[in-house]
PDB file of C-alpha atoms in Angstrom:
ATOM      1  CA  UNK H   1      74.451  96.010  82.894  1.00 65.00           C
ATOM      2  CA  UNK H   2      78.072  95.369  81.581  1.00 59.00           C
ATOM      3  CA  UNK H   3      80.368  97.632  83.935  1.00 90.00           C
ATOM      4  CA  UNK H   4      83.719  98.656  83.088  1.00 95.00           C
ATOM      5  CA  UNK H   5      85.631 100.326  86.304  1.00 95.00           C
ATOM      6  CA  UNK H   6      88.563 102.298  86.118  1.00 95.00           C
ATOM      7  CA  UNK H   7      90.047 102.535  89.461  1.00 87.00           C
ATOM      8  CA  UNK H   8      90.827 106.296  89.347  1.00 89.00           C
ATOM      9  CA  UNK H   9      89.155 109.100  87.266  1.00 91.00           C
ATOM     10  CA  UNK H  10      91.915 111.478  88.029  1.00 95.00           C
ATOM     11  CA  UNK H  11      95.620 111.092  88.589  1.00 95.00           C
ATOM     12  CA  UNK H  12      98.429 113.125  88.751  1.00 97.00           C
ATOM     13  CA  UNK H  13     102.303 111.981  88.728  1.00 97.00           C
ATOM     14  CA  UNK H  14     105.392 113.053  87.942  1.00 97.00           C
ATOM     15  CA  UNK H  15     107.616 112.519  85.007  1.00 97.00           C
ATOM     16  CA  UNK H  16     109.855 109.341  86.242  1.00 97.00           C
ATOM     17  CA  UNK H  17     106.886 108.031  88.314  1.00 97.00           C
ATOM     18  CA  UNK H  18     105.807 103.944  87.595  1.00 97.00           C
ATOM     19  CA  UNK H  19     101.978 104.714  86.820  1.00 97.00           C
ATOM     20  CA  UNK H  20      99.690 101.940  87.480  1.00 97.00           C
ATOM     21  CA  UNK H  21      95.980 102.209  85.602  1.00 97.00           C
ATOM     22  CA  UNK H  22      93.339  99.640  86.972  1.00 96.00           C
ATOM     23  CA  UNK H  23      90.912  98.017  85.182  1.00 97.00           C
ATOM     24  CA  UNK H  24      88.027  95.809  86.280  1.00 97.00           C
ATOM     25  CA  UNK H  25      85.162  94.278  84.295  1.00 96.00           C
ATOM     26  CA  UNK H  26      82.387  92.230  85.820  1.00 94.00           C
ATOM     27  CA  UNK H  27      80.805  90.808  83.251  1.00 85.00           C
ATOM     28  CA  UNK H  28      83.320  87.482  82.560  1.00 89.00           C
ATOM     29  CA  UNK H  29      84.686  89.185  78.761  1.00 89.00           C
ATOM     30  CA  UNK H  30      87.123  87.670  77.343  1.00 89.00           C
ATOM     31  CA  UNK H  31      88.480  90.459  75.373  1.00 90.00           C
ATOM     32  CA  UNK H  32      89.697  93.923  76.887  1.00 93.00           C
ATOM     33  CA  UNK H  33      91.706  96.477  76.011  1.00 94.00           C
ATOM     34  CA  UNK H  34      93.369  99.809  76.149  1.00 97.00           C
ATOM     35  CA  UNK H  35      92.845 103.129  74.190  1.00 96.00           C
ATOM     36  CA  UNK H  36      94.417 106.618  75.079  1.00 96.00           C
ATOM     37  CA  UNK H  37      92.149 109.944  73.502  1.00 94.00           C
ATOM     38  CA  UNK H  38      93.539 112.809  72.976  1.00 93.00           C
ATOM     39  CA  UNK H  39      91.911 116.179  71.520  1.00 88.00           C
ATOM     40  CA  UNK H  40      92.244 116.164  67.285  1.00 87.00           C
ATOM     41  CA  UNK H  41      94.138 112.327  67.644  1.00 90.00           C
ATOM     42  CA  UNK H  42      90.530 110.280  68.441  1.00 90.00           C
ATOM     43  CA  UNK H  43      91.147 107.281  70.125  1.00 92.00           C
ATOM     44  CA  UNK H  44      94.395 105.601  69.410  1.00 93.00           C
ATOM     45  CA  UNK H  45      95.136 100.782  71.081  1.00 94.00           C
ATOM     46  CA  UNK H  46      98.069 100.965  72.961  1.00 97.00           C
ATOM     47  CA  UNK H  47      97.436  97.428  74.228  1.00 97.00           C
ATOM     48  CA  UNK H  48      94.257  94.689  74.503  1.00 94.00           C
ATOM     49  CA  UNK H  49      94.089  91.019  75.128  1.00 94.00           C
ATOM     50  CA  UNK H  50      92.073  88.032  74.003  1.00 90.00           C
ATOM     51  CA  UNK H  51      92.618  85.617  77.192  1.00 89.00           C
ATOM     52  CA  UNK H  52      94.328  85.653  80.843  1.00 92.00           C
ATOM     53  CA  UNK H  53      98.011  86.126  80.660  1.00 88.00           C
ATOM     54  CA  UNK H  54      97.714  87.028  76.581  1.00 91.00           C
ATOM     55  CA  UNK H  55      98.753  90.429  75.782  1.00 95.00           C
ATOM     56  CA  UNK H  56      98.933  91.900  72.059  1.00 94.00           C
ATOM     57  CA  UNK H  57     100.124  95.314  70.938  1.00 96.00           C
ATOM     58  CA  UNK H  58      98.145  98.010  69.191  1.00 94.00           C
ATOM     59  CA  UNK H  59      98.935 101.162  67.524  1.00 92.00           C
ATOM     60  CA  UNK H  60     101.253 102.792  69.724  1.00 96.00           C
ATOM     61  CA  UNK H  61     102.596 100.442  72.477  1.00 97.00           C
ATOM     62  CA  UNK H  62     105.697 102.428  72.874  1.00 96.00           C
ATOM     63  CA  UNK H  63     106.232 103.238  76.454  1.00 96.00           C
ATOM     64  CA  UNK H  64     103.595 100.973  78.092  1.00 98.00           C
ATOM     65  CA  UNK H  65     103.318  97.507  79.059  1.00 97.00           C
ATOM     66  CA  UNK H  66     100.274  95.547  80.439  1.00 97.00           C
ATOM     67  CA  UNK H  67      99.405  92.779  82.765  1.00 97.00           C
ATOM     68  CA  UNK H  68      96.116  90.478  82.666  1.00 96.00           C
ATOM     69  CA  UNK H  69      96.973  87.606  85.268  1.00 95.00           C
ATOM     70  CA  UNK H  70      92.856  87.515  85.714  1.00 96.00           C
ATOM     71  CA  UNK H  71      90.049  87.418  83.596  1.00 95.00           C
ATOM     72  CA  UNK H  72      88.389  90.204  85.217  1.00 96.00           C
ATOM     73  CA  UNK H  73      91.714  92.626  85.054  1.00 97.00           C
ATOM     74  CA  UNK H  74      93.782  94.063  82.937  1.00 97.00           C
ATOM     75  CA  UNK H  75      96.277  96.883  84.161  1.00 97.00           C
ATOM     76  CA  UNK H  76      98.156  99.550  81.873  1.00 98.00           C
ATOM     77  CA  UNK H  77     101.586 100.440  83.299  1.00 98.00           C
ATOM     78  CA  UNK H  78     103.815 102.915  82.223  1.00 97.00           C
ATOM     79  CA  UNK H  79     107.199 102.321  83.847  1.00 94.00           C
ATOM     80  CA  UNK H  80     108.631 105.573  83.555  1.00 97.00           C
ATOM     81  CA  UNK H  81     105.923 108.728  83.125  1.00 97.00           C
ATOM     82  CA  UNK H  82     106.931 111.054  80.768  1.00 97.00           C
ATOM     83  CA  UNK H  83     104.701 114.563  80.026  1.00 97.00           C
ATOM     84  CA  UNK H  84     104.029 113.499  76.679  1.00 96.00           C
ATOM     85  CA  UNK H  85     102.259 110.630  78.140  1.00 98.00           C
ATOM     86  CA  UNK H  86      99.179 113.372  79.267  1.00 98.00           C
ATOM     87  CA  UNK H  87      95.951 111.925  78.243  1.00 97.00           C
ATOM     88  CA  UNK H  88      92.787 110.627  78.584  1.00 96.00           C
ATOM     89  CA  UNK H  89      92.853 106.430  79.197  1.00 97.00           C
ATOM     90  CA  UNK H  90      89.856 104.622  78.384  1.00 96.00           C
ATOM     91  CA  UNK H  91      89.473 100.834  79.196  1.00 96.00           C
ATOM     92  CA  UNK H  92      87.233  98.434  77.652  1.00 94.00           C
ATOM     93  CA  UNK H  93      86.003  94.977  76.927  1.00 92.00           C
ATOM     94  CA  UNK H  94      83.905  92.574  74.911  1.00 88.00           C
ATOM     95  CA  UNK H  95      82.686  89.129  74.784  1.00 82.00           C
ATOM     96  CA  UNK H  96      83.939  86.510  72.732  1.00 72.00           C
ATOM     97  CA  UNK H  97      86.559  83.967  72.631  1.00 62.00           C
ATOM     98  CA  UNK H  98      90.032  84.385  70.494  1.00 58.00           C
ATOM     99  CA  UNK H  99      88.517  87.820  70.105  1.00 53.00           C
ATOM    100  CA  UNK H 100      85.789  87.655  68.240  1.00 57.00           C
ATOM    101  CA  UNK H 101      83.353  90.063  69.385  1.00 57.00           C
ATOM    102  CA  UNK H 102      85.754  92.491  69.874  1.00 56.00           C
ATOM    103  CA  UNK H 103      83.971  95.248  67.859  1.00 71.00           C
ATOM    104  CA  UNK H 104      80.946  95.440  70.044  1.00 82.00           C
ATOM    105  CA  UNK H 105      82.764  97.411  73.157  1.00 89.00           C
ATOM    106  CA  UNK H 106      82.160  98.181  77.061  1.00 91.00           C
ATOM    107  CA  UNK H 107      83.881 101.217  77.845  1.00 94.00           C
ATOM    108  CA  UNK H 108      84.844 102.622  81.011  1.00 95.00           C
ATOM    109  CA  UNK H 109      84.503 106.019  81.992  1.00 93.00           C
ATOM    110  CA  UNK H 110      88.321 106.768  81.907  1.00 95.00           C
ATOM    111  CA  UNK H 111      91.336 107.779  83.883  1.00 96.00           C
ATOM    112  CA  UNK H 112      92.406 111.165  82.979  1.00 96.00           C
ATOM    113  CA  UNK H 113      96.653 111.442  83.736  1.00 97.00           C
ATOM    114  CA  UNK H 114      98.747 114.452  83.989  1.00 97.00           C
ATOM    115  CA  UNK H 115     102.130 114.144  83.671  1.00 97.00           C
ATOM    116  CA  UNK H 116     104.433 117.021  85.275  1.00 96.00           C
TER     117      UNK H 116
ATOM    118  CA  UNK V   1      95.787 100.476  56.319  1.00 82.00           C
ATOM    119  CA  UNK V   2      92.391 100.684  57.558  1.00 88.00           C
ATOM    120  CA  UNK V   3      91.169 104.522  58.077  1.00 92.00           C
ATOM    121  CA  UNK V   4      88.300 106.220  59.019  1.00 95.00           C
ATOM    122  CA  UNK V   5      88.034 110.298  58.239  1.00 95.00           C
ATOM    123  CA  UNK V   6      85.089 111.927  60.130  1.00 94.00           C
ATOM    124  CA  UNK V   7      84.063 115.229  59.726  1.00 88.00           C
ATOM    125  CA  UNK V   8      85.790 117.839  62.203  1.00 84.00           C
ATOM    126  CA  UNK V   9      83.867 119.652  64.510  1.00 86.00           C
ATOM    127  CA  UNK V  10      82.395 120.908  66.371  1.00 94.00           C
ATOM    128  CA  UNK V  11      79.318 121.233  65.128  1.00 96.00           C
ATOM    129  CA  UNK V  12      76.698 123.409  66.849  1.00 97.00           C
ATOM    130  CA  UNK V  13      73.134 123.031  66.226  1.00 97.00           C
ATOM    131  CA  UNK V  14      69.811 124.602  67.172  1.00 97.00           C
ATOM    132  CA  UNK V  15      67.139 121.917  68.849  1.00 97.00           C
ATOM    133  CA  UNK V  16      65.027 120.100  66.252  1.00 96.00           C
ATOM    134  CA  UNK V  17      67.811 121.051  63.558  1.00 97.00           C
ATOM    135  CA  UNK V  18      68.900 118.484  60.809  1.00 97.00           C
ATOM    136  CA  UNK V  19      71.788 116.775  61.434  1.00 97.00           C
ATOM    137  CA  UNK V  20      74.681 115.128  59.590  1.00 97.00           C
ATOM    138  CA  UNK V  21      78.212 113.815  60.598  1.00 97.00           C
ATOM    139  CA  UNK V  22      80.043 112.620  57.520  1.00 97.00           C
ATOM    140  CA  UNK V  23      81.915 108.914  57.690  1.00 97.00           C
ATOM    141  CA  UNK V  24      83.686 107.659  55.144  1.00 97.00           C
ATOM    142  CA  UNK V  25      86.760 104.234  55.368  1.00 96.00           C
ATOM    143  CA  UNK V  26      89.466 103.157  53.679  1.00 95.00           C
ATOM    144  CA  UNK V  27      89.845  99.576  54.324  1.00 91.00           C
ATOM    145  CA  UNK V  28      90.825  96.005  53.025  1.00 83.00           C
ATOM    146  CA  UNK V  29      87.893  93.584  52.487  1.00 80.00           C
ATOM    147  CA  UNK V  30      84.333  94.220  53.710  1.00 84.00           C
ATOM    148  CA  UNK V  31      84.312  96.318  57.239  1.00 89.00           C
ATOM    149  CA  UNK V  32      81.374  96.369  59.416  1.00 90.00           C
ATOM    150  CA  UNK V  33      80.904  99.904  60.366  1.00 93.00           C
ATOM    151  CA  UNK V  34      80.122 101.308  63.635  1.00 94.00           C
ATOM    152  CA  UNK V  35      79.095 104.787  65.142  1.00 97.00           C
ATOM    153  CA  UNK V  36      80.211 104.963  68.917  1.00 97.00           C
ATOM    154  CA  UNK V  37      78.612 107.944  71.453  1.00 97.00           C
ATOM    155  CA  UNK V  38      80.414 109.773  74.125  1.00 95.00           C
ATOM    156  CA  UNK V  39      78.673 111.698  76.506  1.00 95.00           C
ATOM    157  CA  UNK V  40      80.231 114.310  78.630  1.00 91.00           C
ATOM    158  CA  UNK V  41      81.583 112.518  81.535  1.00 87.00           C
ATOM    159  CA  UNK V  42      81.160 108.949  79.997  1.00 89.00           C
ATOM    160  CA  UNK V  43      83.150 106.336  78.202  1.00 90.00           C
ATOM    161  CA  UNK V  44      81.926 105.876  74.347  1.00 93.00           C
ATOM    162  CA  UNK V  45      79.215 103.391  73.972  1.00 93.00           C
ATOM    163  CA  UNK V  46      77.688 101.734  71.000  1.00 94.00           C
ATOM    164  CA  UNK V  47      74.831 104.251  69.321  1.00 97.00           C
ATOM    165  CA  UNK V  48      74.531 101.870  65.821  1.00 96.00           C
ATOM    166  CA  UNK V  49      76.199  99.563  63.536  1.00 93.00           C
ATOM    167  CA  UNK V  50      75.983  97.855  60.256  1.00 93.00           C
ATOM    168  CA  UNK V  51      77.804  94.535  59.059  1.00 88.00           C
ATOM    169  CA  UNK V  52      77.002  94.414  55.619  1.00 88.00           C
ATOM    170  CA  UNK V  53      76.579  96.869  52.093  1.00 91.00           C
ATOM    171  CA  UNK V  54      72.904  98.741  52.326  1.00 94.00           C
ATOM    172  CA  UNK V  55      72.592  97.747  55.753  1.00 94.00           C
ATOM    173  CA  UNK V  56      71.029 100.685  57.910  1.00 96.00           C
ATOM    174  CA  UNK V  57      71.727 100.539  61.431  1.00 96.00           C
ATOM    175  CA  UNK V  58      69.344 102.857  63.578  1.00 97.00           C
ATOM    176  CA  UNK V  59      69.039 103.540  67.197  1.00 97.00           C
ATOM    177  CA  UNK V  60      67.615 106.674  69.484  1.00 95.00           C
ATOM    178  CA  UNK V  61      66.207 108.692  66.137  1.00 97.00           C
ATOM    179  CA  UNK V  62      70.296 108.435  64.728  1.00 98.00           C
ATOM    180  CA  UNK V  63      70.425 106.496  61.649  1.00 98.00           C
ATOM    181  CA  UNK V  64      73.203 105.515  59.440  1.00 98.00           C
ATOM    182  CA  UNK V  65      73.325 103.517  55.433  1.00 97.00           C
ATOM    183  CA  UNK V  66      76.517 101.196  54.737  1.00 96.00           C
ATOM    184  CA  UNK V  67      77.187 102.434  51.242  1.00 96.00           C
ATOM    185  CA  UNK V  68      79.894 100.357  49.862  1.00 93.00           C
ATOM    186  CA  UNK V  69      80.355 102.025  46.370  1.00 94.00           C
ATOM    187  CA  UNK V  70      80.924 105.811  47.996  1.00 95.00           C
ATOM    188  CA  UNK V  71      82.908 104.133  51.306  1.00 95.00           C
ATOM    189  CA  UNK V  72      80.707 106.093  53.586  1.00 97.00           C
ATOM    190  CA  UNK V  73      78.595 105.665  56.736  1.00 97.00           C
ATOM    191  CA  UNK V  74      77.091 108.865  57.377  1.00 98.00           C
ATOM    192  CA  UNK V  75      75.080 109.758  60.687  1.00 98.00           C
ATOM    193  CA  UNK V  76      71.977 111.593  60.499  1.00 98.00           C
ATOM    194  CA  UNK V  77      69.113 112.520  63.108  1.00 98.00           C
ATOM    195  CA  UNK V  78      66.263 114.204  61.846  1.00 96.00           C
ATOM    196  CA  UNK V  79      65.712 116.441  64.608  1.00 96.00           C
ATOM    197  CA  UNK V  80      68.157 117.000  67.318  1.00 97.00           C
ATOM    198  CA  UNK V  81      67.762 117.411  70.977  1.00 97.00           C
ATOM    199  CA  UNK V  82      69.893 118.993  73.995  1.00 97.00           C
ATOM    200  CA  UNK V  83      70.822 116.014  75.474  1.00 96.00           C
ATOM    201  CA  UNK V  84      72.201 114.761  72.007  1.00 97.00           C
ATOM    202  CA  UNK V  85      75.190 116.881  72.992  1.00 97.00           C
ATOM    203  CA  UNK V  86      78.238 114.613  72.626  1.00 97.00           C
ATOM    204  CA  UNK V  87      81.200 113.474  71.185  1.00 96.00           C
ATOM    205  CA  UNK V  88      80.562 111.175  68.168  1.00 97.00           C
ATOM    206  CA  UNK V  89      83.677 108.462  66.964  1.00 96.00           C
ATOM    207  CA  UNK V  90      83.201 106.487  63.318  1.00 96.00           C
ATOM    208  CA  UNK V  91      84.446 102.963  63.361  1.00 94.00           C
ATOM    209  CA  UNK V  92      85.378 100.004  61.302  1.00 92.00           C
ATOM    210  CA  UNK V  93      86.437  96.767  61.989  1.00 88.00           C
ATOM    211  CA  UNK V  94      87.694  94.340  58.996  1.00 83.00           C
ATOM    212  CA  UNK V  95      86.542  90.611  60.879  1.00 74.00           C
ATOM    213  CA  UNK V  96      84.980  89.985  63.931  1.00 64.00           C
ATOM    214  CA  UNK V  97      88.177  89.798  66.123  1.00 68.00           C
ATOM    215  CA  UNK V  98      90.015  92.550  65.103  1.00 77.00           C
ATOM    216  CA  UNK V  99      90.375  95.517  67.558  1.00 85.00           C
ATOM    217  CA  UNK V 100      88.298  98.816  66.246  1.00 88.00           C
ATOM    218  CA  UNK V 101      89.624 101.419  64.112  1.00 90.00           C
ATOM    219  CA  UNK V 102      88.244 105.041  65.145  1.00 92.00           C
ATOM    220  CA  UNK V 103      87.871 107.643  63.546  1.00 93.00           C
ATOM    221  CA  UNK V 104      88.655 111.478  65.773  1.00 94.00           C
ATOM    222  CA  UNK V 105      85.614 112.116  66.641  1.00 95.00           C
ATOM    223  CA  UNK V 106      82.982 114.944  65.724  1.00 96.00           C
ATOM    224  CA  UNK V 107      82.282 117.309  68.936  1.00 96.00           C
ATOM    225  CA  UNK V 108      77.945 117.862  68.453  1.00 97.00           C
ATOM    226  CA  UNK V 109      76.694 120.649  70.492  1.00 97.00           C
ATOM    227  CA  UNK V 110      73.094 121.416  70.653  1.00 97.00           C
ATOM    228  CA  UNK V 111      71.552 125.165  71.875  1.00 96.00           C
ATOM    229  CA  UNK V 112      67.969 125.487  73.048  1.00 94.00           C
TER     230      UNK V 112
END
């Protein structure tokens, strides 16, 4: 089986804090990517990436940046926590090159972050 | 832009009960449509999808019809268990290598 790992399930910082959210696939994808959930907003792309060292911004990148320097990894950071930044952070990934495939998704179980 | 609405929950149900979670897209071209599952604890994973108009995609007793002229890609089971108790995201995507759109979700509970 495909497995997604988030390296925490549970964090808490506080507001100021440089946040680091791990992501690890095993499964040689090409495509992975970053979604924050949130109760009555669904599932919203902050960031995902087609390819090492590639790095394209969704839906609401404000306030995050990402790094993939390996095919197997791709980290969310947020440089500067801020409470409004409270959520539920779901990684995942999918085969195929220059994206395609990225419909058909892996998710990982998710990091939930509270910001005080 | 490319939308989903879903239905809002939740939506409690008694075992073996009929169910239905309403879909329907706004979007350029022709999507391929997607229901993802999340179980309590879980990431979402894929339950069904459907690439094409009058496609049905099925999986686990859930089944759901691309209809292209109403925009829609409702969910139904026709009887529902416990452990179908889960959160329940619509999706589109308009070409293969586009990220997914979601839809908020539809919270299903089920009572014994």
């Amino acid at each position: 089986d495909v497995k997604v790992t988030q390296s925490s399930r549970y964090l808490v910082k506080r507001t100021g804090e440089k946040v680091f959210l791990e992501c690890v696939q095993d499964m040689d994808h090409e495509n992975m990517f970053w979604y924050r959930q949130d109760p009555g907003l669904g599932l919203r792309l902050i960031y995902f990436s087609y390819d090492v060292k590639m790095k394209e911004k969704g839906d609401i990148p404000e306030g995050y940046s990402v790094s993939r320097e390996k095919k197997e990894r791709f980290s969310l950071i947020l440089e500067s926590a801020s409470t409004n930044q409270t959520s539920m952070y779901l990684c995942a990934s999918s085969w195929g090159q220059g994206g395609r495939g990225a419909n058909v998704l892996t998710f990982g179980a998710g990091s939930r972050l509270t910001v005080l | 832009g490319n939308s989903v609405t879903q239905m809002e929950g939740p939506v409690t149900l008694s075992e073996e009960a009929f169910l239905t979670i309403n879909c329907t897209y706004t979007a350029t071209g022709y999507p391929s449509l997607f229901w993802y599952v999340q179980y309590p604890g879980e990431g979402l994973q894929l339950l069904l999808k459907a690439t094409k108009a009058d496609d049905k995609g099925s999986n686990k007793g859930f089944e759901a019809t691309y209809r292209k002229e109403t925009t829609s890609f409702h969910l139904e089971k026709g009887s529902v268990q416990v452990s179908d108790s889960a959160v329940y995201f619509c999706a589109l995507s308009t070409s293969g290598n586009t990220p997914l759109v979601f839809g908020k979700g539809t919270r299903l509970s089920v009572i014994a």
